[in-house]
Amino acid sequence: VRTSESGTQSKEDFIKNSPYNNPERYKTTVERAFEQNSVRQIENDRTLSAKEKEQAKSELYERLVDDNLTTQYGANQGLKLQVAATVEYMRGKFGRNGSGFEFDPKVWGNDAKARTRFEQVKALVFGNKPAAEIGNSFGSPICKMYAGYVQGIMNGAYEGSFAQYMVDRFKTGDVDFTSSSYGKYDKYGAWLPSGPAPVYDMGGENPGSHERGVYPSY
């Protein structure tokens, strides 16, 4: 089974070394996907001095860009593992066939293109592919979506976890497929034919931003 551009290893060896069989690594990475983040909470904390607030925000940023847990390299790691965990969460919350996952028009109204984007992503998330393969199929351009999340957290436009951010974006039809092809892996890390990845963040309004009076809202 080919697992990298520079070498090969058996499927058994890959599975043995996979984060799915490294409980601590899997646990830490997955938990990061569901970790709640908010700059507003820091800014509103009256127990902190101005200097302490700046330090706390700096530490939050460094945590968000920790490449040990947000790497895009390889398969079943970093952001790809976080995406896989989010897919598993969505399948549990909205039903395996996505029956409870409905289009939310609060960002794009009833725009036909937004609804089409929603249906495309829904078909992928609730389709027959393993969650790990879906996470790996997001490929390199996952950084575009994650950068939008980090920006939203740090400018106060978004509060919550990366997993919830993805769910919000998917429901509003705010995530499109890329126009370029990127390498993909199956759930074991073997290379698949390259293709478009559904990670292009359209930059619509972050949920709750207007209610909090945050501008820009993306």
Short mmCIF file of N, CA and C in Angstrom, two decimals, residues 40-218:
data_model
loop_
_atom_site.label_atom_id
_atom_site.label_comp_id
_atom_site.label_asym_id
_atom_site.label_seq_id
_atom_site.Cartn_x
_atom_site.Cartn_y
_atom_site.Cartn_z
N ARG A 40 -13.76 36.95 23.01
CA ARG A 40 -14.67 37.82 23.76
C ARG A 40 -14.65 37.48 25.25
N GLN A 41 -14.58 36.19 25.57
CA GLN A 41 -14.52 35.80 26.97
C GLN A 41 -13.27 36.35 27.64
N ILE A 42 -12.19 36.37 26.90
CA ILE A 42 -10.95 36.94 27.45
C ILE A 42 -11.11 38.44 27.66
N GLU A 43 -11.64 39.11 26.64
CA GLU A 43 -11.78 40.56 26.73
C GLU A 43 -12.75 40.98 27.83
N ASN A 44 -13.74 40.15 28.11
CA ASN A 44 -14.74 40.48 29.13
C ASN A 44 -14.38 40.01 30.53
N ASP A 45 -13.24 39.37 30.66
CA ASP A 45 -12.81 38.86 31.96
C ASP A 45 -12.24 40.01 32.81
N ARG A 46 -13.00 40.46 33.79
CA ARG A 46 -12.59 41.61 34.60
C ARG A 46 -11.48 41.29 35.58
N THR A 47 -11.16 40.01 35.72
CA THR A 47 -10.08 39.64 36.64
C THR A 47 -8.71 39.78 35.97
N LEU A 48 -8.70 40.02 34.66
CA LEU A 48 -7.44 40.12 33.92
C LEU A 48 -7.09 41.57 33.63
N SER A 49 -5.81 41.90 33.76
CA SER A 49 -5.34 43.22 33.37
C SER A 49 -5.24 43.29 31.86
N ALA A 50 -5.03 44.46 31.32
CA ALA A 50 -4.89 44.62 29.87
C ALA A 50 -3.73 43.79 29.35
N LYS A 51 -2.64 43.78 30.10
CA LYS A 51 -1.46 43.01 29.70
C LYS A 51 -1.77 41.52 29.74
N GLU A 52 -2.48 41.09 30.76
CA GLU A 52 -2.83 39.68 30.88
C GLU A 52 -3.78 39.24 29.78
N LYS A 53 -4.68 40.14 29.38
CA LYS A 53 -5.60 39.81 28.29
C LYS A 53 -4.83 39.63 26.98
N GLU A 54 -3.87 40.50 26.72
CA GLU A 54 -3.07 40.37 25.51
C GLU A 54 -2.27 39.08 25.53
N GLN A 55 -1.76 38.72 26.69
CA GLN A 55 -1.01 37.48 26.83
C GLN A 55 -1.92 36.28 26.60
N ALA A 56 -3.13 36.33 27.14
CA ALA A 56 -4.08 35.23 26.97
C ALA A 56 -4.47 35.07 25.51
N LYS A 57 -4.66 36.18 24.81
CA LYS A 57 -5.01 36.11 23.38
C LYS A 57 -3.85 35.57 22.56
N SER A 58 -2.63 35.96 22.95
CA SER A 58 -1.45 35.44 22.25
C SER A 58 -1.32 33.94 22.45
N GLU A 59 -1.58 33.49 23.67
CA GLU A 59 -1.51 32.05 23.97
C GLU A 59 -2.61 31.28 23.23
N LEU A 60 -3.78 31.90 23.11
CA LEU A 60 -4.87 31.26 22.37
C LEU A 60 -4.48 31.09 20.91
N TYR A 61 -3.91 32.13 20.33
CA TYR A 61 -3.49 32.05 18.92
C TYR A 61 -2.45 30.94 18.72
N GLU A 62 -1.46 30.90 19.61
CA GLU A 62 -0.43 29.88 19.49
C GLU A 62 -1.03 28.48 19.62
N ARG A 63 -2.03 28.35 20.44
CA ARG A 63 -2.71 27.06 20.60
C ARG A 63 -3.46 26.69 19.33
N LEU A 64 -4.08 27.67 18.71
CA LEU A 64 -4.85 27.41 17.49
C LEU A 64 -3.96 27.01 16.31
N VAL A 65 -2.73 27.46 16.30
CA VAL A 65 -1.84 27.17 15.16
C VAL A 65 -0.77 26.15 15.52
N ASP A 66 -0.95 25.43 16.61
CA ASP A 66 -0.02 24.39 17.01
C ASP A 66 0.03 23.31 15.94
N ASP A 67 1.15 23.23 15.22
CA ASP A 67 1.17 22.31 14.08
C ASP A 67 1.24 20.84 14.49
N ASN A 68 1.42 20.56 15.75
CA ASN A 68 1.36 19.16 16.18
C ASN A 68 -0.05 18.60 16.05
N LEU A 69 -1.05 19.49 16.17
CA LEU A 69 -2.44 19.06 16.12
C LEU A 69 -3.20 19.62 14.92
N THR A 70 -2.56 20.51 14.16
CA THR A 70 -3.24 21.09 13.00
C THR A 70 -2.46 20.89 11.72
N THR A 71 -1.54 19.93 11.72
CA THR A 71 -0.77 19.68 10.51
C THR A 71 -1.68 19.25 9.36
N GLN A 72 -1.25 19.52 8.15
CA GLN A 72 -1.97 19.06 6.96
C GLN A 72 -1.21 17.92 6.29
N TYR A 73 -0.08 17.55 6.86
CA TYR A 73 0.79 16.56 6.24
C TYR A 73 0.25 15.15 6.44
N GLY A 74 0.39 14.34 5.44
CA GLY A 74 0.03 12.93 5.55
C GLY A 74 -1.45 12.69 5.72
N ALA A 75 -1.76 11.49 6.18
CA ALA A 75 -3.15 11.07 6.34
C ALA A 75 -3.46 10.79 7.80
N ASN A 76 -4.74 10.92 8.15
CA ASN A 76 -5.21 10.59 9.49
C ASN A 76 -4.45 11.35 10.58
N GLN A 77 -4.10 12.59 10.28
CA GLN A 77 -3.37 13.40 11.24
C GLN A 77 -3.96 14.81 11.28
N GLY A 78 -3.64 15.55 12.34
CA GLY A 78 -3.94 16.97 12.41
C GLY A 78 -5.35 17.34 12.00
N LEU A 79 -5.44 18.29 11.09
CA LEU A 79 -6.74 18.80 10.66
C LEU A 79 -7.58 17.72 9.98
N LYS A 80 -6.93 16.80 9.28
CA LYS A 80 -7.69 15.75 8.61
C LYS A 80 -8.36 14.82 9.62
N LEU A 81 -7.66 14.57 10.72
CA LEU A 81 -8.25 13.76 11.78
C LEU A 81 -9.37 14.53 12.46
N GLN A 82 -9.20 15.85 12.62
CA GLN A 82 -10.27 16.66 13.21
C GLN A 82 -11.51 16.67 12.33
N VAL A 83 -11.30 16.71 11.01
CA VAL A 83 -12.43 16.66 10.09
C VAL A 83 -13.13 15.31 10.19
N ALA A 84 -12.35 14.22 10.25
CA ALA A 84 -12.94 12.88 10.36
C ALA A 84 -13.78 12.77 11.62
N ALA A 85 -13.27 13.32 12.72
CA ALA A 85 -14.01 13.27 13.99
C ALA A 85 -15.30 14.07 13.88
N THR A 86 -15.24 15.19 13.16
CA THR A 86 -16.44 16.01 12.97
C THR A 86 -17.48 15.28 12.14
N VAL A 87 -17.04 14.56 11.13
CA VAL A 87 -17.96 13.77 10.31
C VAL A 87 -18.64 12.71 11.16
N GLU A 88 -17.87 12.05 12.01
CA GLU A 88 -18.46 11.03 12.88
C GLU A 88 -19.48 11.67 13.83
N TYR A 89 -19.14 12.84 14.33
CA TYR A 89 -20.06 13.58 15.21
C TYR A 89 -21.35 13.94 14.47
N MET A 90 -21.22 14.41 13.24
CA MET A 90 -22.39 14.80 12.46
C MET A 90 -23.29 13.60 12.17
N ARG A 91 -22.68 12.47 11.87
CA ARG A 91 -23.46 11.28 11.58
C ARG A 91 -24.22 10.79 12.80
N GLY A 92 -23.64 11.03 13.97
CA GLY A 92 -24.32 10.67 15.20
C GLY A 92 -25.44 11.64 15.54
N LYS A 93 -25.21 12.92 15.32
CA LYS A 93 -26.19 13.94 15.70
C LYS A 93 -27.34 14.05 14.72
N PHE A 94 -27.05 14.00 13.43
CA PHE A 94 -28.07 14.26 12.41
C PHE A 94 -28.61 13.01 11.74
N GLY A 95 -28.15 11.84 12.18
CA GLY A 95 -28.61 10.60 11.57
C GLY A 95 -27.63 10.14 10.51
N ARG A 96 -27.44 8.82 10.41
CA ARG A 96 -26.44 8.30 9.47
C ARG A 96 -26.71 8.71 8.04
N ASN A 97 -27.97 8.90 7.68
CA ASN A 97 -28.29 9.32 6.31
C ASN A 97 -28.48 10.84 6.20
N GLY A 98 -28.24 11.56 7.31
CA GLY A 98 -28.34 13.01 7.27
C GLY A 98 -29.76 13.54 7.27
N SER A 99 -30.71 12.73 7.72
CA SER A 99 -32.12 13.14 7.67
C SER A 99 -32.39 14.38 8.51
N GLY A 100 -31.57 14.60 9.56
CA GLY A 100 -31.78 15.78 10.40
C GLY A 100 -30.91 16.96 10.04
N PHE A 101 -30.17 16.83 8.96
CA PHE A 101 -29.24 17.89 8.55
C PHE A 101 -29.89 18.71 7.43
N GLU A 102 -30.33 19.93 7.76
CA GLU A 102 -31.10 20.73 6.81
C GLU A 102 -30.41 22.05 6.48
N PHE A 103 -30.67 22.53 5.31
CA PHE A 103 -30.09 23.79 4.84
C PHE A 103 -30.56 24.95 5.71
N ASP A 104 -29.61 25.81 6.07
CA ASP A 104 -29.90 26.99 6.88
C ASP A 104 -29.73 28.23 6.00
N PRO A 105 -30.80 28.97 5.72
CA PRO A 105 -30.73 30.11 4.80
C PRO A 105 -30.30 31.43 5.43
N LYS A 106 -29.83 31.39 6.69
CA LYS A 106 -29.58 32.66 7.38
C LYS A 106 -28.42 33.47 6.78
N VAL A 107 -27.57 32.85 5.99
CA VAL A 107 -26.45 33.59 5.40
C VAL A 107 -26.73 33.97 3.95
N TRP A 108 -27.15 33.00 3.14
CA TRP A 108 -27.33 33.24 1.71
C TRP A 108 -28.80 33.29 1.30
N GLY A 109 -29.72 33.29 2.25
CA GLY A 109 -31.12 33.26 1.90
C GLY A 109 -31.45 31.95 1.22
N ASN A 110 -32.30 31.99 0.23
CA ASN A 110 -32.63 30.77 -0.52
C ASN A 110 -31.90 30.70 -1.85
N ASP A 111 -30.69 31.25 -1.84
CA ASP A 111 -29.85 31.24 -3.04
C ASP A 111 -29.63 29.82 -3.53
N ALA A 112 -29.90 29.60 -4.81
CA ALA A 112 -29.82 28.25 -5.38
C ALA A 112 -28.40 27.70 -5.34
N LYS A 113 -27.41 28.55 -5.56
CA LYS A 113 -26.02 28.09 -5.55
C LYS A 113 -25.61 27.63 -4.16
N ALA A 114 -26.04 28.39 -3.15
CA ALA A 114 -25.72 28.00 -1.77
C ALA A 114 -26.37 26.67 -1.43
N ARG A 115 -27.60 26.48 -1.86
CA ARG A 115 -28.29 25.22 -1.58
C ARG A 115 -27.60 24.05 -2.30
N THR A 116 -27.12 24.31 -3.51
CA THR A 116 -26.39 23.27 -4.25
C THR A 116 -25.11 22.89 -3.52
N ARG A 117 -24.39 23.91 -3.02
CA ARG A 117 -23.17 23.63 -2.25
C ARG A 117 -23.50 22.79 -1.02
N PHE A 118 -24.58 23.14 -0.36
CA PHE A 118 -25.02 22.40 0.83
C PHE A 118 -25.29 20.94 0.47
N GLU A 119 -26.03 20.71 -0.61
CA GLU A 119 -26.39 19.35 -1.00
C GLU A 119 -25.17 18.53 -1.38
N GLN A 120 -24.19 19.16 -2.02
CA GLN A 120 -22.98 18.45 -2.41
C GLN A 120 -22.19 17.98 -1.19
N VAL A 121 -22.03 18.88 -0.24
CA VAL A 121 -21.30 18.53 0.98
C VAL A 121 -22.08 17.50 1.79
N LYS A 122 -23.39 17.66 1.87
CA LYS A 122 -24.22 16.71 2.61
C LYS A 122 -24.08 15.31 2.02
N ALA A 123 -24.08 15.22 0.70
CA ALA A 123 -23.96 13.93 0.04
C ALA A 123 -22.63 13.26 0.38
N LEU A 124 -21.59 14.06 0.52
CA LEU A 124 -20.29 13.51 0.87
C LEU A 124 -20.24 13.08 2.33
N VAL A 125 -20.64 13.98 3.22
CA VAL A 125 -20.54 13.71 4.66
C VAL A 125 -21.38 12.51 5.07
N PHE A 126 -22.59 12.39 4.50
CA PHE A 126 -23.50 11.32 4.90
C PHE A 126 -23.54 10.17 3.89
N GLY A 127 -22.54 10.14 3.03
CA GLY A 127 -22.46 9.07 2.04
C GLY A 127 -21.86 7.80 2.64
N ASN A 128 -21.38 6.93 1.77
CA ASN A 128 -20.90 5.62 2.21
C ASN A 128 -19.42 5.58 2.55
N LYS A 129 -18.68 6.66 2.30
CA LYS A 129 -17.25 6.65 2.56
C LYS A 129 -16.98 6.68 4.06
N PRO A 130 -15.92 6.00 4.51
CA PRO A 130 -15.55 6.07 5.92
C PRO A 130 -15.21 7.51 6.31
N ALA A 131 -15.48 7.86 7.55
CA ALA A 131 -15.19 9.23 8.00
C ALA A 131 -13.73 9.59 7.80
N ALA A 132 -12.83 8.63 8.02
CA ALA A 132 -11.41 8.90 7.86
C ALA A 132 -11.06 9.26 6.42
N GLU A 133 -11.68 8.57 5.47
CA GLU A 133 -11.42 8.88 4.06
C GLU A 133 -11.95 10.26 3.70
N ILE A 134 -13.08 10.65 4.27
CA ILE A 134 -13.62 11.98 4.01
C ILE A 134 -12.68 13.04 4.58
N GLY A 135 -12.19 12.80 5.81
CA GLY A 135 -11.24 13.74 6.39
C GLY A 135 -10.00 13.87 5.54
N ASN A 136 -9.49 12.75 5.06
CA ASN A 136 -8.29 12.77 4.23
C ASN A 136 -8.55 13.39 2.86
N SER A 137 -9.79 13.32 2.38
CA SER A 137 -10.10 13.86 1.06
C SER A 137 -10.10 15.38 1.04
N PHE A 138 -10.14 16.00 2.24
CA PHE A 138 -10.10 17.45 2.28
C PHE A 138 -8.75 17.98 1.84
N GLY A 139 -7.71 17.16 1.95
CA GLY A 139 -6.43 17.50 1.39
C GLY A 139 -5.82 18.80 1.89
N SER A 140 -4.85 19.27 1.13
CA SER A 140 -4.10 20.47 1.51
C SER A 140 -4.95 21.72 1.69
N PRO A 141 -5.97 21.96 0.87
CA PRO A 141 -6.70 23.23 1.00
C PRO A 141 -7.56 23.35 2.25
N ILE A 142 -7.49 22.36 3.16
CA ILE A 142 -8.21 22.51 4.43
C ILE A 142 -7.74 23.77 5.15
N CYS A 143 -6.52 24.23 4.82
CA CYS A 143 -5.99 25.42 5.48
C CYS A 143 -6.86 26.63 5.21
N LYS A 144 -7.52 26.68 4.05
CA LYS A 144 -8.38 27.82 3.73
C LYS A 144 -9.54 27.92 4.70
N MET A 145 -10.09 26.78 5.03
CA MET A 145 -11.21 26.77 5.96
C MET A 145 -10.74 27.02 7.39
N TYR A 146 -9.63 26.39 7.74
CA TYR A 146 -9.13 26.57 9.10
C TYR A 146 -8.66 28.01 9.33
N ALA A 147 -8.06 28.62 8.31
CA ALA A 147 -7.64 30.02 8.44
C ALA A 147 -8.84 30.92 8.69
N GLY A 148 -9.97 30.61 8.05
CA GLY A 148 -11.19 31.38 8.27
C GLY A 148 -11.67 31.23 9.71
N TYR A 149 -11.51 30.01 10.25
CA TYR A 149 -11.90 29.77 11.63
C TYR A 149 -11.02 30.56 12.60
N VAL A 150 -9.72 30.47 12.39
CA VAL A 150 -8.79 31.18 13.27
C VAL A 150 -9.01 32.68 13.20
N GLN A 151 -9.22 33.20 11.99
CA GLN A 151 -9.49 34.62 11.83
C GLN A 151 -10.76 35.01 12.58
N GLY A 152 -11.80 34.19 12.43
CA GLY A 152 -13.06 34.48 13.09
C GLY A 152 -12.93 34.47 14.60
N ILE A 153 -12.16 33.53 15.13
CA ILE A 153 -11.94 33.47 16.58
C ILE A 153 -11.18 34.70 17.06
N MET A 154 -10.10 35.02 16.37
CA MET A 154 -9.21 36.07 16.86
C MET A 154 -9.79 37.48 16.69
N ASN A 155 -10.68 37.69 15.71
CA ASN A 155 -11.29 39.02 15.59
C ASN A 155 -12.64 39.10 16.29
N GLY A 156 -13.02 38.00 16.97
CA GLY A 156 -14.25 37.99 17.74
C GLY A 156 -15.50 37.71 16.94
N ALA A 157 -15.36 37.44 15.66
CA ALA A 157 -16.53 37.19 14.82
C ALA A 157 -17.13 35.82 15.05
N TYR A 158 -16.35 34.91 15.62
CA TYR A 158 -16.85 33.56 15.86
C TYR A 158 -16.44 33.09 17.24
N GLU A 159 -17.32 32.36 17.88
CA GLU A 159 -17.03 31.74 19.16
C GLU A 159 -17.48 30.29 19.10
N GLY A 160 -16.60 29.40 19.46
CA GLY A 160 -16.95 27.99 19.43
C GLY A 160 -15.79 27.14 18.98
N SER A 161 -16.10 25.90 18.62
CA SER A 161 -15.07 24.94 18.22
C SER A 161 -14.93 24.89 16.71
N PHE A 162 -13.83 24.30 16.25
CA PHE A 162 -13.64 24.13 14.81
C PHE A 162 -14.69 23.18 14.26
N ALA A 163 -15.06 22.16 15.05
CA ALA A 163 -16.09 21.23 14.61
C ALA A 163 -17.41 21.95 14.38
N GLN A 164 -17.80 22.82 15.31
CA GLN A 164 -19.05 23.55 15.16
C GLN A 164 -18.97 24.54 14.01
N TYR A 165 -17.80 25.12 13.82
CA TYR A 165 -17.58 26.04 12.69
C TYR A 165 -17.85 25.32 11.38
N MET A 166 -17.31 24.10 11.26
CA MET A 166 -17.53 23.34 10.04
C MET A 166 -19.01 23.02 9.85
N VAL A 167 -19.66 22.60 10.91
CA VAL A 167 -21.09 22.29 10.81
C VAL A 167 -21.88 23.52 10.38
N ASP A 168 -21.59 24.67 11.00
CA ASP A 168 -22.27 25.91 10.63
C ASP A 168 -22.05 26.25 9.16
N ARG A 169 -20.81 26.12 8.71
CA ARG A 169 -20.49 26.44 7.32
C ARG A 169 -21.18 25.47 6.35
N PHE A 170 -21.18 24.20 6.70
CA PHE A 170 -21.83 23.21 5.84
C PHE A 170 -23.33 23.49 5.73
N LYS A 171 -23.97 23.78 6.86
CA LYS A 171 -25.43 23.97 6.87
C LYS A 171 -25.87 25.20 6.08
N THR A 172 -25.05 26.22 6.05
CA THR A 172 -25.43 27.45 5.34
C THR A 172 -24.99 27.45 3.88
N GLY A 173 -24.39 26.36 3.43
CA GLY A 173 -23.93 26.31 2.05
C GLY A 173 -22.77 27.24 1.79
N ASP A 174 -21.94 27.43 2.81
CA ASP A 174 -20.85 28.39 2.73
C ASP A 174 -19.52 27.72 2.42
N VAL A 175 -19.55 26.43 2.11
CA VAL A 175 -18.33 25.71 1.75
C VAL A 175 -18.50 25.10 0.37
N ASP A 176 -17.57 25.44 -0.50
CA ASP A 176 -17.64 24.97 -1.88
C ASP A 176 -16.50 24.00 -2.16
N PHE A 177 -16.63 23.26 -3.25
CA PHE A 177 -15.54 22.40 -3.68
C PHE A 177 -14.50 23.26 -4.40
N THR A 178 -13.24 22.94 -4.19
CA THR A 178 -12.18 23.68 -4.86
C THR A 178 -12.23 23.42 -6.37
N SER A 179 -11.67 24.34 -7.12
CA SER A 179 -11.64 24.19 -8.57
C SER A 179 -10.42 23.39 -9.02
N SER A 180 -9.46 23.18 -8.13
CA SER A 180 -8.25 22.43 -8.44
C SER A 180 -8.31 21.04 -7.80
N SER A 181 -7.49 20.14 -8.32
CA SER A 181 -7.43 18.79 -7.78
C SER A 181 -6.30 18.68 -6.77
N TYR A 182 -6.55 17.95 -5.70
CA TYR A 182 -5.55 17.73 -4.66
C TYR A 182 -5.46 16.25 -4.35
N GLY A 183 -4.30 15.84 -3.86
CA GLY A 183 -4.11 14.45 -3.50
C GLY A 183 -5.03 14.03 -2.37
N LYS A 184 -5.44 12.76 -2.40
CA LYS A 184 -6.33 12.22 -1.37
C LYS A 184 -5.80 10.88 -0.89
N TYR A 185 -6.29 10.47 0.26
CA TYR A 185 -5.92 9.18 0.82
C TYR A 185 -7.18 8.43 1.22
N ASP A 186 -7.06 7.10 1.27
CA ASP A 186 -8.17 6.36 1.84
C ASP A 186 -8.00 6.31 3.36
N LYS A 187 -8.83 5.55 4.04
CA LYS A 187 -8.78 5.56 5.51
C LYS A 187 -7.49 4.96 6.06
N TYR A 188 -6.77 4.20 5.23
CA TYR A 188 -5.51 3.61 5.68
C TYR A 188 -4.31 4.47 5.33
N GLY A 189 -4.54 5.53 4.54
CA GLY A 189 -3.44 6.39 4.14
C GLY A 189 -2.88 6.08 2.77
N ALA A 190 -3.51 5.15 2.04
CA ALA A 190 -3.07 4.85 0.68
C ALA A 190 -3.57 5.94 -0.27
N TRP A 191 -2.75 6.29 -1.25
CA TRP A 191 -3.11 7.35 -2.18
C TRP A 191 -4.32 6.97 -3.02
N LEU A 192 -5.18 7.96 -3.25
CA LEU A 192 -6.33 7.81 -4.13
C LEU A 192 -6.18 8.79 -5.29
N PRO A 193 -6.95 8.62 -6.35
CA PRO A 193 -6.91 9.60 -7.43
C PRO A 193 -7.23 10.99 -6.89
N SER A 194 -6.49 11.98 -7.36
CA SER A 194 -6.72 13.34 -6.86
C SER A 194 -8.03 13.89 -7.40
N GLY A 195 -8.53 14.92 -6.72
CA GLY A 195 -9.80 15.52 -7.14
C GLY A 195 -10.09 16.76 -6.33
N PRO A 196 -11.16 17.47 -6.65
CA PRO A 196 -11.52 18.68 -5.90
C PRO A 196 -11.82 18.35 -4.44
N ALA A 197 -11.52 19.27 -3.55
CA ALA A 197 -11.78 19.08 -2.12
C ALA A 197 -12.82 20.10 -1.66
N PRO A 198 -13.79 19.67 -0.85
CA PRO A 198 -14.88 20.56 -0.43
C PRO A 198 -14.49 21.43 0.76
N VAL A 199 -13.58 22.36 0.55
CA VAL A 199 -13.10 23.15 1.68
C VAL A 199 -13.01 24.64 1.39
N TYR A 200 -13.47 25.08 0.26
CA TYR A 200 -13.33 26.50 -0.05
C TYR A 200 -14.37 27.30 0.73
N ASP A 201 -13.89 28.07 1.72
CA ASP A 201 -14.77 28.86 2.57
C ASP A 201 -15.20 30.11 1.81
N MET A 202 -16.50 30.26 1.61
CA MET A 202 -17.01 31.38 0.80
C MET A 202 -17.01 32.71 1.56
N GLY A 203 -16.70 32.65 2.85
CA GLY A 203 -16.57 33.89 3.61
C GLY A 203 -17.86 34.56 4.00
N GLY A 204 -18.93 33.79 4.15
CA GLY A 204 -20.19 34.36 4.58
C GLY A 204 -20.14 34.76 6.04
N GLU A 205 -21.22 35.28 6.53
CA GLU A 205 -21.29 35.77 7.91
C GLU A 205 -21.12 34.65 8.92
N ASN A 206 -20.30 34.91 9.94
CA ASN A 206 -20.17 33.95 11.02
C ASN A 206 -21.40 34.01 11.91
N PRO A 207 -21.99 32.86 12.24
CA PRO A 207 -23.19 32.85 13.07
C PRO A 207 -22.99 33.60 14.39
N GLY A 208 -23.92 34.48 14.71
CA GLY A 208 -23.87 35.21 15.96
C GLY A 208 -23.09 36.49 15.94
N SER A 209 -22.39 36.78 14.84
CA SER A 209 -21.53 37.96 14.82
C SER A 209 -22.32 39.26 14.91
N HIS A 210 -23.44 39.35 14.19
CA HIS A 210 -24.24 40.57 14.24
C HIS A 210 -24.85 40.78 15.61
N GLU A 211 -25.27 39.67 16.23
CA GLU A 211 -25.84 39.78 17.57
C GLU A 211 -24.82 40.35 18.56
N ARG A 212 -23.53 40.04 18.32
CA ARG A 212 -22.49 40.53 19.21
C ARG A 212 -21.91 41.86 18.73
N GLY A 213 -22.40 42.36 17.61
CA GLY A 213 -21.91 43.62 17.09
C GLY A 213 -20.49 43.55 16.60
N VAL A 214 -20.09 42.38 16.05
CA VAL A 214 -18.71 42.19 15.61
C VAL A 214 -18.62 42.43 14.10
N TYR A 215 -17.69 43.30 13.71
CA TYR A 215 -17.46 43.58 12.31
C TYR A 215 -15.94 43.60 12.09
N PRO A 216 -15.39 42.99 11.03
CA PRO A 216 -16.16 42.27 10.02
C PRO A 216 -16.74 40.99 10.59
N SER A 217 -17.72 40.46 9.93
CA SER A 217 -18.44 39.30 10.45
C SER A 217 -17.95 37.99 9.82
N TYR A 218 -16.74 37.98 9.30
CA TYR A 218 -16.22 36.77 8.67
C TYR A 218 -14.77 36.57 9.08
#
